[in-house]
Short mmCIF file of N, CA, C and O in Angstrom, two decimals:
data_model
loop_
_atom_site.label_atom_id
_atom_site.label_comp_id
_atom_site.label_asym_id
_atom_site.label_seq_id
_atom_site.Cartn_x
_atom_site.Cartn_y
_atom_site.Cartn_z
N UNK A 470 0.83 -1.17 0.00
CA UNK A 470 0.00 0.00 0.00
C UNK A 470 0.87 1.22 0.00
O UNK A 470 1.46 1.68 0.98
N UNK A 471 0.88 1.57 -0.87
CA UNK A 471 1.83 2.95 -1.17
C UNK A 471 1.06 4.05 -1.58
O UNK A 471 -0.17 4.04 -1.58
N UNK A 472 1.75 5.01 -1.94
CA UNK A 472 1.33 5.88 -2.35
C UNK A 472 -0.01 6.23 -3.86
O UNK A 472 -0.93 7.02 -4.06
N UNK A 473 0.59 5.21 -4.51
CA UNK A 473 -0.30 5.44 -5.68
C UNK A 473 -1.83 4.53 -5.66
O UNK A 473 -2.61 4.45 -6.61
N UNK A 474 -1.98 4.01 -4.54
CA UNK A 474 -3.25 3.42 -4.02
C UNK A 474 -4.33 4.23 -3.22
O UNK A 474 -5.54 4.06 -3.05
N UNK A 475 -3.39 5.19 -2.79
CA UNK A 475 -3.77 6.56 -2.06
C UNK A 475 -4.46 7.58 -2.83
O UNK A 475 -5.43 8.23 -2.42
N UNK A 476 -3.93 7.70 -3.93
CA UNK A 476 -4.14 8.73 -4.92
C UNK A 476 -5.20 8.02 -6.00
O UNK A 476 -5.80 8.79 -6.76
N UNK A 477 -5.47 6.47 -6.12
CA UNK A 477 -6.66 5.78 -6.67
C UNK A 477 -7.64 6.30 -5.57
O UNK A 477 -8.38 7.25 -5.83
N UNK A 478 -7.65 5.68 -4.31
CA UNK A 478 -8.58 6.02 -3.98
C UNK A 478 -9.27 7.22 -3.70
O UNK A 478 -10.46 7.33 -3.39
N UNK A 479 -8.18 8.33 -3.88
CA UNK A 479 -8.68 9.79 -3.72
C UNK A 479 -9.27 10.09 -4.97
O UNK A 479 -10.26 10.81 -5.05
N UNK A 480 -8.80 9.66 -5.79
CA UNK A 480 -9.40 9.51 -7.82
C UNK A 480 -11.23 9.50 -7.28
O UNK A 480 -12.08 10.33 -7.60
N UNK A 481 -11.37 8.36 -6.45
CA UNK A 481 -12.86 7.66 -6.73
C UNK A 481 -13.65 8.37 -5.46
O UNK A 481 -14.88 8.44 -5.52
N UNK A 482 -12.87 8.95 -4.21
CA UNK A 482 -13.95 10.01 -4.04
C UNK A 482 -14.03 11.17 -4.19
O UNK A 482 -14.61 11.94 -3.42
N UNK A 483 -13.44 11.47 -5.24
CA UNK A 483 -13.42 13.21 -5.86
C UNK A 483 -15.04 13.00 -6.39
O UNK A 483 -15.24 12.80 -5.19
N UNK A 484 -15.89 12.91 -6.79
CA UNK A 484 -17.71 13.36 -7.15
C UNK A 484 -18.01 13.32 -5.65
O UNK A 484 -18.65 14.17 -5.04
N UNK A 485 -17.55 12.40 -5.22
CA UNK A 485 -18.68 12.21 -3.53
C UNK A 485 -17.75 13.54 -2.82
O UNK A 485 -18.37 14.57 -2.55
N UNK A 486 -16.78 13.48 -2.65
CA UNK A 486 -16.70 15.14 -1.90
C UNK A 486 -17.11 16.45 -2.39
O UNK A 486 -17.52 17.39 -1.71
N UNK A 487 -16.91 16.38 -3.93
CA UNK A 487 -17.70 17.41 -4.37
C UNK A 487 -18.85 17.89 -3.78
O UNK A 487 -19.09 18.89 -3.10
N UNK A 488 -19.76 16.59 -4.33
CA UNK A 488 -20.94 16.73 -4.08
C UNK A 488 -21.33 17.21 -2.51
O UNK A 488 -22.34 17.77 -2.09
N UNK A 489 -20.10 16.76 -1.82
CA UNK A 489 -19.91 17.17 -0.22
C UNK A 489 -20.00 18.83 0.06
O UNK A 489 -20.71 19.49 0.82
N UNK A 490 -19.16 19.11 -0.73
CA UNK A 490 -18.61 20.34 -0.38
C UNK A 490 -20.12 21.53 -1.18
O UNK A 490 -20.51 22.63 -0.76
N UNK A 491 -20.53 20.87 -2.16
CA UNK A 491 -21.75 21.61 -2.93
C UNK A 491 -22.58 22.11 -2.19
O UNK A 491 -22.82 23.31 -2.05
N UNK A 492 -23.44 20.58 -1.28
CA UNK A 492 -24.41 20.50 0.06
C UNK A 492 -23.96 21.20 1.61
O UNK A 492 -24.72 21.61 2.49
N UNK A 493 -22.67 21.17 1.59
CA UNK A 493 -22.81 22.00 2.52
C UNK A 493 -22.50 23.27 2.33
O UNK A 493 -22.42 24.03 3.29
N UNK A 494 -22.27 23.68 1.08
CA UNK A 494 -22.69 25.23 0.85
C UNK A 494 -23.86 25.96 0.69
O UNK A 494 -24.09 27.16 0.81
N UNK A 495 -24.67 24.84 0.35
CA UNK A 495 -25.91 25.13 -0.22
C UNK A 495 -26.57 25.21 1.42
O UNK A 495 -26.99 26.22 1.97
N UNK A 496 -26.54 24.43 1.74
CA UNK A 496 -26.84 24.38 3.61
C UNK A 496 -26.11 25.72 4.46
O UNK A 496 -26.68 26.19 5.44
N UNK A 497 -25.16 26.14 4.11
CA UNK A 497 -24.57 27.14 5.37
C UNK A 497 -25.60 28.42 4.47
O UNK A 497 -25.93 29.41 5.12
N UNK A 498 -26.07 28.27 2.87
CA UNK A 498 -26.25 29.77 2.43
C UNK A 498 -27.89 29.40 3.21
O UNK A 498 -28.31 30.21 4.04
N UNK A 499 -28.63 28.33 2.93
CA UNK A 499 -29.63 28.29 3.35
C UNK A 499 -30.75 27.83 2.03
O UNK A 499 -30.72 28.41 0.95
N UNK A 500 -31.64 26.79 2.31
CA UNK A 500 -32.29 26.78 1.12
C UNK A 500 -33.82 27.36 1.11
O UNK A 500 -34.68 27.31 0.23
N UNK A 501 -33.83 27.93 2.42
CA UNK A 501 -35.42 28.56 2.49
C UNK A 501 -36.02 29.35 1.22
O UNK A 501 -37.16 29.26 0.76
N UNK A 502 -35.34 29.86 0.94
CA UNK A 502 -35.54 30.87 -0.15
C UNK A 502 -35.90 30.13 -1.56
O UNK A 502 -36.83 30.36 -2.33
N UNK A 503 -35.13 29.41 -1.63
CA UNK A 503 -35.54 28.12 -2.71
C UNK A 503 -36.78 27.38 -2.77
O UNK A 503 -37.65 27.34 -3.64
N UNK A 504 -36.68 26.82 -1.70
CA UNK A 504 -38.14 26.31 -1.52
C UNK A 504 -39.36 27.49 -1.87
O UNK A 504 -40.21 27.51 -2.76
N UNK A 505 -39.04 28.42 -0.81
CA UNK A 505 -40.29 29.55 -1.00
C UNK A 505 -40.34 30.37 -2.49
O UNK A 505 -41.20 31.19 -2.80
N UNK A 506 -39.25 29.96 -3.28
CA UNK A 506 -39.62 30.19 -5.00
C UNK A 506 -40.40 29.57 -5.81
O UNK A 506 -41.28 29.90 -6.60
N UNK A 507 -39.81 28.33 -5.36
CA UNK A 507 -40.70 27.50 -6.30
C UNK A 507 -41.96 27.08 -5.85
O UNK A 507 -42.69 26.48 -6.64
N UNK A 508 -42.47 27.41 -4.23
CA UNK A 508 -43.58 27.21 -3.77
C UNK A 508 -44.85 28.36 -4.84
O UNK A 508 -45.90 28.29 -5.48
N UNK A 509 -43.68 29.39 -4.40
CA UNK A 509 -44.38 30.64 -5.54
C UNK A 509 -44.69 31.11 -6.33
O UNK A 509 -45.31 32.14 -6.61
N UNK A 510 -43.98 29.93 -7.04
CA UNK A 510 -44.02 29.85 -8.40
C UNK A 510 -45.03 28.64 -8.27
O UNK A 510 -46.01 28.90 -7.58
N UNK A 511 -45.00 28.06 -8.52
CA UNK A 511 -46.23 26.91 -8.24
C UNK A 511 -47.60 27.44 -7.76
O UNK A 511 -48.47 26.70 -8.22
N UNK A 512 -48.02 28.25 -7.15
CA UNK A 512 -48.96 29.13 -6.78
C UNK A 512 -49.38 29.59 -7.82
O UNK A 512 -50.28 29.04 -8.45
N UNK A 513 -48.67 30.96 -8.31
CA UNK A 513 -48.74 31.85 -9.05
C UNK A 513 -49.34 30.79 -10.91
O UNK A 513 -50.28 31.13 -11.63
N UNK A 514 -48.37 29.55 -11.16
CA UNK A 514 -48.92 28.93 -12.00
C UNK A 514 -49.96 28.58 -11.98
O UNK A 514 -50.54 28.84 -13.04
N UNK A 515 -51.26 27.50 -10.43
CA UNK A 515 -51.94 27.08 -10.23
C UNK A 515 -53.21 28.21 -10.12
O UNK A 515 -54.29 27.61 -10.20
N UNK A 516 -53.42 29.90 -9.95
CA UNK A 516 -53.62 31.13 -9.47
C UNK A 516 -54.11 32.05 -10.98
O UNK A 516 -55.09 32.74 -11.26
N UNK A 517 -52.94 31.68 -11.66
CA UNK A 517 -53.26 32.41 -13.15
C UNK A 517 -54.27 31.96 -14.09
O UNK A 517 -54.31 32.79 -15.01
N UNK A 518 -55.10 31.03 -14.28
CA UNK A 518 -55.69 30.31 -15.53
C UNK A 518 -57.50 31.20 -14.22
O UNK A 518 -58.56 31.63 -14.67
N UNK A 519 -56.98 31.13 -12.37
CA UNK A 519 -58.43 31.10 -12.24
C UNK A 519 -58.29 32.44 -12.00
O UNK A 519 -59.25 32.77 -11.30
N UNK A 520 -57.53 33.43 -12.23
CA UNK A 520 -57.61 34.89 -11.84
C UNK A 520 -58.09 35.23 -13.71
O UNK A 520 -58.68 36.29 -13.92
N UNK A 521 -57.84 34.42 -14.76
CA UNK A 521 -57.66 34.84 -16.19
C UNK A 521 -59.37 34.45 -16.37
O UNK A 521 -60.13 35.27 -16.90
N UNK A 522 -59.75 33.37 -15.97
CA UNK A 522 -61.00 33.20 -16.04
C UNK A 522 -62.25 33.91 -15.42
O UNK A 522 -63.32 33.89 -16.02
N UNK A 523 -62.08 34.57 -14.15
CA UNK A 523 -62.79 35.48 -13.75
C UNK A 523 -62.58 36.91 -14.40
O UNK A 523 -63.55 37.60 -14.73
N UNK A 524 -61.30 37.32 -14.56
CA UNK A 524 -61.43 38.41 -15.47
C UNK A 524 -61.65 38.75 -16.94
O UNK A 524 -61.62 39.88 -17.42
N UNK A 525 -61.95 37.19 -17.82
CA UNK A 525 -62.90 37.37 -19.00
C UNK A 525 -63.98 37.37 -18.43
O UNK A 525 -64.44 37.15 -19.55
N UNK A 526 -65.11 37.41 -17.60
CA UNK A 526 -66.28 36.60 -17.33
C UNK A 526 -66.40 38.19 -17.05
O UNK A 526 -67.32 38.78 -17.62
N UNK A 527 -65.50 38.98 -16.16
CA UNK A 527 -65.96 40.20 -15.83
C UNK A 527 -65.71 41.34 -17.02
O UNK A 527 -66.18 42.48 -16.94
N UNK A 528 -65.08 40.99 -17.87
CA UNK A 528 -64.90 41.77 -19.48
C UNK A 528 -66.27 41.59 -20.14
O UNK A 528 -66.84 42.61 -20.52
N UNK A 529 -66.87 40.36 -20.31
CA UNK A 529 -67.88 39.96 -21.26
C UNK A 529 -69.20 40.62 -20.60
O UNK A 529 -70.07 41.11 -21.32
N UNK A 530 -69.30 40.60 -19.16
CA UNK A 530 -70.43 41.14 -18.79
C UNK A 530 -70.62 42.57 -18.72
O UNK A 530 -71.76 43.04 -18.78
N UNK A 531 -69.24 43.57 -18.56
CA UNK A 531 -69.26 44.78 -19.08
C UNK A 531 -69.55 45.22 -20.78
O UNK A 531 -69.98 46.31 -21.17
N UNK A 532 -69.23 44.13 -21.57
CA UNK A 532 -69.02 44.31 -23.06
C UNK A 532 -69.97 43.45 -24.21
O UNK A 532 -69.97 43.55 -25.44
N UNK A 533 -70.91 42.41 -23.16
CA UNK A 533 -71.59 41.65 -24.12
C UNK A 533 -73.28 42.60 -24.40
O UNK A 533 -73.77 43.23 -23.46
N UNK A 534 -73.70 42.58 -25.27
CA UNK A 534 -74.89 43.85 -25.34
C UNK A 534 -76.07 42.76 -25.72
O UNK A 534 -75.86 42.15 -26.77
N UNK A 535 -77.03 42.49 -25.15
CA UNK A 535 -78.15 41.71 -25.77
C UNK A 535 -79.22 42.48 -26.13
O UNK A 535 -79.79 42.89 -25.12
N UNK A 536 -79.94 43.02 -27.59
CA UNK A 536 -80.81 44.06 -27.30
C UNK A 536 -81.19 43.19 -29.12
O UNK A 536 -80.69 42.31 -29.82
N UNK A 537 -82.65 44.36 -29.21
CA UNK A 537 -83.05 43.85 -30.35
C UNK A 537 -82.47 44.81 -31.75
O UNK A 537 -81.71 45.76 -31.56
N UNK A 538 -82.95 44.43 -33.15
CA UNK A 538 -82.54 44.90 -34.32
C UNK A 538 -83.69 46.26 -34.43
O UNK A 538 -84.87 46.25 -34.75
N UNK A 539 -83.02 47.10 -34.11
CA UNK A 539 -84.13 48.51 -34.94
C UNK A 539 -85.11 48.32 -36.01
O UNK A 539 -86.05 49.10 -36.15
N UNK A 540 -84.88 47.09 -36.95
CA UNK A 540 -85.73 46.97 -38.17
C UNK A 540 -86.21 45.97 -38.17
O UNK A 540 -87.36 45.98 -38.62
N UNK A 541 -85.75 44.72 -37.74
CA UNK A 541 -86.71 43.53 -37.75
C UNK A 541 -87.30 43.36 -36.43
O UNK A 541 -88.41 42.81 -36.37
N UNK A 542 -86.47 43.91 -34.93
CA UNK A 542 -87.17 43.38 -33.92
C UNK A 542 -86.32 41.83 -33.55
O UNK A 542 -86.60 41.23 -32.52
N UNK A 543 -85.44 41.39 -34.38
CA UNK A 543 -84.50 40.04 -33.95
C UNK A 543 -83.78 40.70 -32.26
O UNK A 543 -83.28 41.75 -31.86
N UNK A 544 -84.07 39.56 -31.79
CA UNK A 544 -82.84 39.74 -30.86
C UNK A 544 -81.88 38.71 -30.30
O UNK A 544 -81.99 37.54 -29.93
N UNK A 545 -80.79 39.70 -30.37
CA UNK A 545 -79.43 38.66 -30.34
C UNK A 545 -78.07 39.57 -29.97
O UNK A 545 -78.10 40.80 -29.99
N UNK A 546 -77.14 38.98 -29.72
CA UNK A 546 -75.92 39.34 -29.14
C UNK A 546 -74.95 40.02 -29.73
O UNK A 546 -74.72 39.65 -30.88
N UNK A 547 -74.22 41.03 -29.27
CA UNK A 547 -72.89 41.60 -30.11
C UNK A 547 -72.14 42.35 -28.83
O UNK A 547 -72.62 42.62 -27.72
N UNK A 548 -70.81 42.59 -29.34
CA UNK A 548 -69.87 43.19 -28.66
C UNK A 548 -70.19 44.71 -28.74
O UNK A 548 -70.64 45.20 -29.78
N UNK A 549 -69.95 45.40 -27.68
CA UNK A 549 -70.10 46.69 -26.99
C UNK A 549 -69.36 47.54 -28.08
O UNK A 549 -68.37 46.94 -28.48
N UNK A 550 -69.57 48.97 -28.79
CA UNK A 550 -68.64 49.43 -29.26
C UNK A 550 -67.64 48.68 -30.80
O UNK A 550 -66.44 48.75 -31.07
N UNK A 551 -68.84 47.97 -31.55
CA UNK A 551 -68.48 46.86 -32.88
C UNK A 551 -69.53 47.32 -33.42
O UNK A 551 -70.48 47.87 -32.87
N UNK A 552 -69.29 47.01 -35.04
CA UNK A 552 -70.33 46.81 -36.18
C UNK A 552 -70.50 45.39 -36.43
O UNK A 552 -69.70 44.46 -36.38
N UNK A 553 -71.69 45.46 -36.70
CA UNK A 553 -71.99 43.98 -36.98
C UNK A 553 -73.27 43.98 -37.70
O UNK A 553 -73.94 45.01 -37.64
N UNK A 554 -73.89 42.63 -38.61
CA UNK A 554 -74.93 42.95 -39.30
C UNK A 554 -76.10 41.81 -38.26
O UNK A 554 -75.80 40.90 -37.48
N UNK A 555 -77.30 42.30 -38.62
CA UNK A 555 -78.23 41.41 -38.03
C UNK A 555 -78.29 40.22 -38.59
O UNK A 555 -78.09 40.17 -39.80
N UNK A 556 -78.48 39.40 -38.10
CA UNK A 556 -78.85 37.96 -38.52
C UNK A 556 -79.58 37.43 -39.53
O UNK A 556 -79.33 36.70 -40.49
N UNK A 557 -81.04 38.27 -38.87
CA UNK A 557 -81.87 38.08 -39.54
C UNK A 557 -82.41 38.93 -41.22
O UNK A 557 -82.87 38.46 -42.26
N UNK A 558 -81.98 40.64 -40.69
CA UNK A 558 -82.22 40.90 -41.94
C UNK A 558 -81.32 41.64 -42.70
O UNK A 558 -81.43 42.44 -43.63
N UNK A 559 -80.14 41.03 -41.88
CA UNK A 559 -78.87 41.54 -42.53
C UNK A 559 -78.61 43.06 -43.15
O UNK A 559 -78.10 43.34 -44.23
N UNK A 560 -79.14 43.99 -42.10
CA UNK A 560 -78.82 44.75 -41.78
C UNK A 560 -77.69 45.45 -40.77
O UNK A 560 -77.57 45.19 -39.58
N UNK A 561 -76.95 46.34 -41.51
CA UNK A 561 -75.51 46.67 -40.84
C UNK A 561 -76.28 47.53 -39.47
O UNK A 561 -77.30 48.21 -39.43
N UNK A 562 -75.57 47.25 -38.69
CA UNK A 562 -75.32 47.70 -37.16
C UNK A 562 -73.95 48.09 -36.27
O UNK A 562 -72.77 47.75 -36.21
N UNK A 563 -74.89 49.04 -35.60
CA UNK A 563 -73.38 49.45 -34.56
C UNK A 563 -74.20 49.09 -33.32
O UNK A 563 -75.39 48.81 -33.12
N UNK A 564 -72.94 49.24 -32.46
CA UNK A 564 -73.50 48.87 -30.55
C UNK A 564 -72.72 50.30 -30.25
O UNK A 564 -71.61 50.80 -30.44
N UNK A 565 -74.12 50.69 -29.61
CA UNK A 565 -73.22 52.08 -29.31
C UNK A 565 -74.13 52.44 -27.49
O UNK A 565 -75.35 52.55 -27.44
N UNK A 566 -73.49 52.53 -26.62
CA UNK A 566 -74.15 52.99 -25.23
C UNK A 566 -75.48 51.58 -24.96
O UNK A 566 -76.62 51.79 -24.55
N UNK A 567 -74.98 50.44 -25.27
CA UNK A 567 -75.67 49.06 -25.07
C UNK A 567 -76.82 49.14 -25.86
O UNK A 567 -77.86 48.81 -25.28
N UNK A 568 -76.91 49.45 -26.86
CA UNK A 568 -78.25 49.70 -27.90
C UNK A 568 -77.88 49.34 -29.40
O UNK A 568 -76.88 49.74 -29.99
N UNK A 569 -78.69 48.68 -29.82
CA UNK A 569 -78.16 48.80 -31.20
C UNK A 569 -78.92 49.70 -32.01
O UNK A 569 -80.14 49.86 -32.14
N UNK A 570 -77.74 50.35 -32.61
CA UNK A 570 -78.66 51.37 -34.07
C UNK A 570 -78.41 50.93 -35.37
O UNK A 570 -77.48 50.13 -35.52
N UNK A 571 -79.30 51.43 -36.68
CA UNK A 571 -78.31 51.56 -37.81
C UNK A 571 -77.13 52.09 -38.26
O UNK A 571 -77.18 53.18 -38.82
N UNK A 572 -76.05 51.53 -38.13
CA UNK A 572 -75.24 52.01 -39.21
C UNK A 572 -75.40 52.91 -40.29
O UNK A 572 -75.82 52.50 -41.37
N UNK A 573 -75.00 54.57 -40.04
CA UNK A 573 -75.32 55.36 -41.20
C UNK A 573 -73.72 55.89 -41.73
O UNK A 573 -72.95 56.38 -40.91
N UNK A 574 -73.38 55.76 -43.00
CA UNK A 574 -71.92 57.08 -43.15
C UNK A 574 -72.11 58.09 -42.77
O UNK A 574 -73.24 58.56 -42.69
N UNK A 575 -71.10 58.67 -42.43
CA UNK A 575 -71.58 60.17 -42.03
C UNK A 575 -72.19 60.71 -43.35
O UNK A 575 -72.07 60.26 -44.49
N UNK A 576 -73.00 61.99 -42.84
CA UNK A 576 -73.46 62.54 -44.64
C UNK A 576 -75.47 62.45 -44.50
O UNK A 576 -76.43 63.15 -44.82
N UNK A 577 -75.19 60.92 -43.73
CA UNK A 577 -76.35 60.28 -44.06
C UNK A 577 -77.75 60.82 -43.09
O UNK A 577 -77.57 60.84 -41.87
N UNK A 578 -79.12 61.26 -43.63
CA UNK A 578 -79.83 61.50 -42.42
C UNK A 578 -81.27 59.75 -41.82
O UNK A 578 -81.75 59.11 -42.76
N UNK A 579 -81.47 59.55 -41.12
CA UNK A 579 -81.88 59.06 -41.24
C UNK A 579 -83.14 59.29 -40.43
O UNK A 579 -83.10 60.05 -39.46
N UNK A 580 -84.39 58.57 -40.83
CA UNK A 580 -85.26 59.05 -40.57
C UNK A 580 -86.28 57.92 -40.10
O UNK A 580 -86.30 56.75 -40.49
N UNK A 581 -86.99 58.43 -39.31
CA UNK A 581 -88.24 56.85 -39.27
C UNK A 581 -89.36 57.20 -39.56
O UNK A 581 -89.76 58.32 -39.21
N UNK A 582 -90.14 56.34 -40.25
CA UNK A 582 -91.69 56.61 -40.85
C UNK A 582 -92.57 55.74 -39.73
O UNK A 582 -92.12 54.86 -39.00
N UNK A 583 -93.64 56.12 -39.78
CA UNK A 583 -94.53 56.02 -38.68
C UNK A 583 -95.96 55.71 -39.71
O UNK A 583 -96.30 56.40 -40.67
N UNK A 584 -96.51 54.70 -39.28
CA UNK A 584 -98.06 54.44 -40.10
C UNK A 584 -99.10 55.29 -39.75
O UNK A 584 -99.55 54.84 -38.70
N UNK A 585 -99.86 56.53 -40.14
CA UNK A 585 -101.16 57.31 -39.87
C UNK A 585 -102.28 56.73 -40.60
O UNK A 585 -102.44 56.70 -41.82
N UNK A 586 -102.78 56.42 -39.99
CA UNK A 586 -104.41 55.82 -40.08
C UNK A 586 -104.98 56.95 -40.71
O UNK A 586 -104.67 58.05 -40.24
N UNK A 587 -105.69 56.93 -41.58
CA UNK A 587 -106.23 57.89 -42.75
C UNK A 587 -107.83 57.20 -42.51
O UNK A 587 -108.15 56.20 -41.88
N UNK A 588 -108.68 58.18 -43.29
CA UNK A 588 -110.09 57.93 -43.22
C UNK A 588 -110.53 57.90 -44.51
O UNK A 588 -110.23 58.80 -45.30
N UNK A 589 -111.39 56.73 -44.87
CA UNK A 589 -111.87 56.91 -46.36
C UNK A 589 -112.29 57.77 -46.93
O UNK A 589 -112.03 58.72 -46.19
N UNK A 590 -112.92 58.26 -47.99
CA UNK A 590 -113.82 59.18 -48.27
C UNK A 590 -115.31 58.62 -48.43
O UNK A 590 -116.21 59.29 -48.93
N UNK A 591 -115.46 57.35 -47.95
CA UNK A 591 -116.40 56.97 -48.01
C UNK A 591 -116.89 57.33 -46.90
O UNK A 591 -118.11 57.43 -47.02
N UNK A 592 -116.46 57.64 -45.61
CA UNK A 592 -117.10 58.23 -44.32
C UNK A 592 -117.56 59.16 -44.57
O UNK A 592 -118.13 59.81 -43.69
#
């Protein structure tokens, strides 16, 4: 047993002291902080999909408009502040203050006609 049996066996625990010397650095710095990252991170992953889901649900109910068509009387759904045409009689529309109107270019006047009951001349 000489010397160069000494220096084999110091060969074969050079990883295991490493690994010695790694752990107890990692131990004197402390691993609290580690743990409490990835706890936080793990949170924050598990936290995001149900904080993302309540805040579409609270977008759509500020922004979804259910009201009827000015010309046919259809009613049905559109986004707050969008053009869109009716369904039914495919008429262009805006959502403007949760109401739907017609769509006019500027320029345009628009007007509504009203039915007056007239009397024959036979009366």
């Amino acid at each position: 047993m000489g010397l160069k049996s000494l220096q084999l066996s110091l060969v074969n625990l050079r990883p295991w002291l490493t690994l010695l010397a790694v752990a107890w650095l990692l131990a004197s710095l402390g691993l609290g902080w580690l743990v409490n990252s990835l706890l936080i991170l793990f949170g924050l992953l598990l936290l995001a999909p149900v904080v993302a889901f309540f805040g579409f649900r609270w977008w759509l109910q500020r922004n979804l408009v259910t009201d009827q068509c000015p010309v046919c009387n259809y009613e049905f759904t559109g986004l707050n502040n969008s053009q869109l045409q009716c369904p039914n009689c495919g008429e262009q529309l805006s959502v403007q203050q949760g109401h739907f109107q017609r769509f006019t270019p500027d320029g345009t006047i628009d007007v509504k006609a009203i039915e007056v009951p007239t009397k024959s001349l036979e009366d």
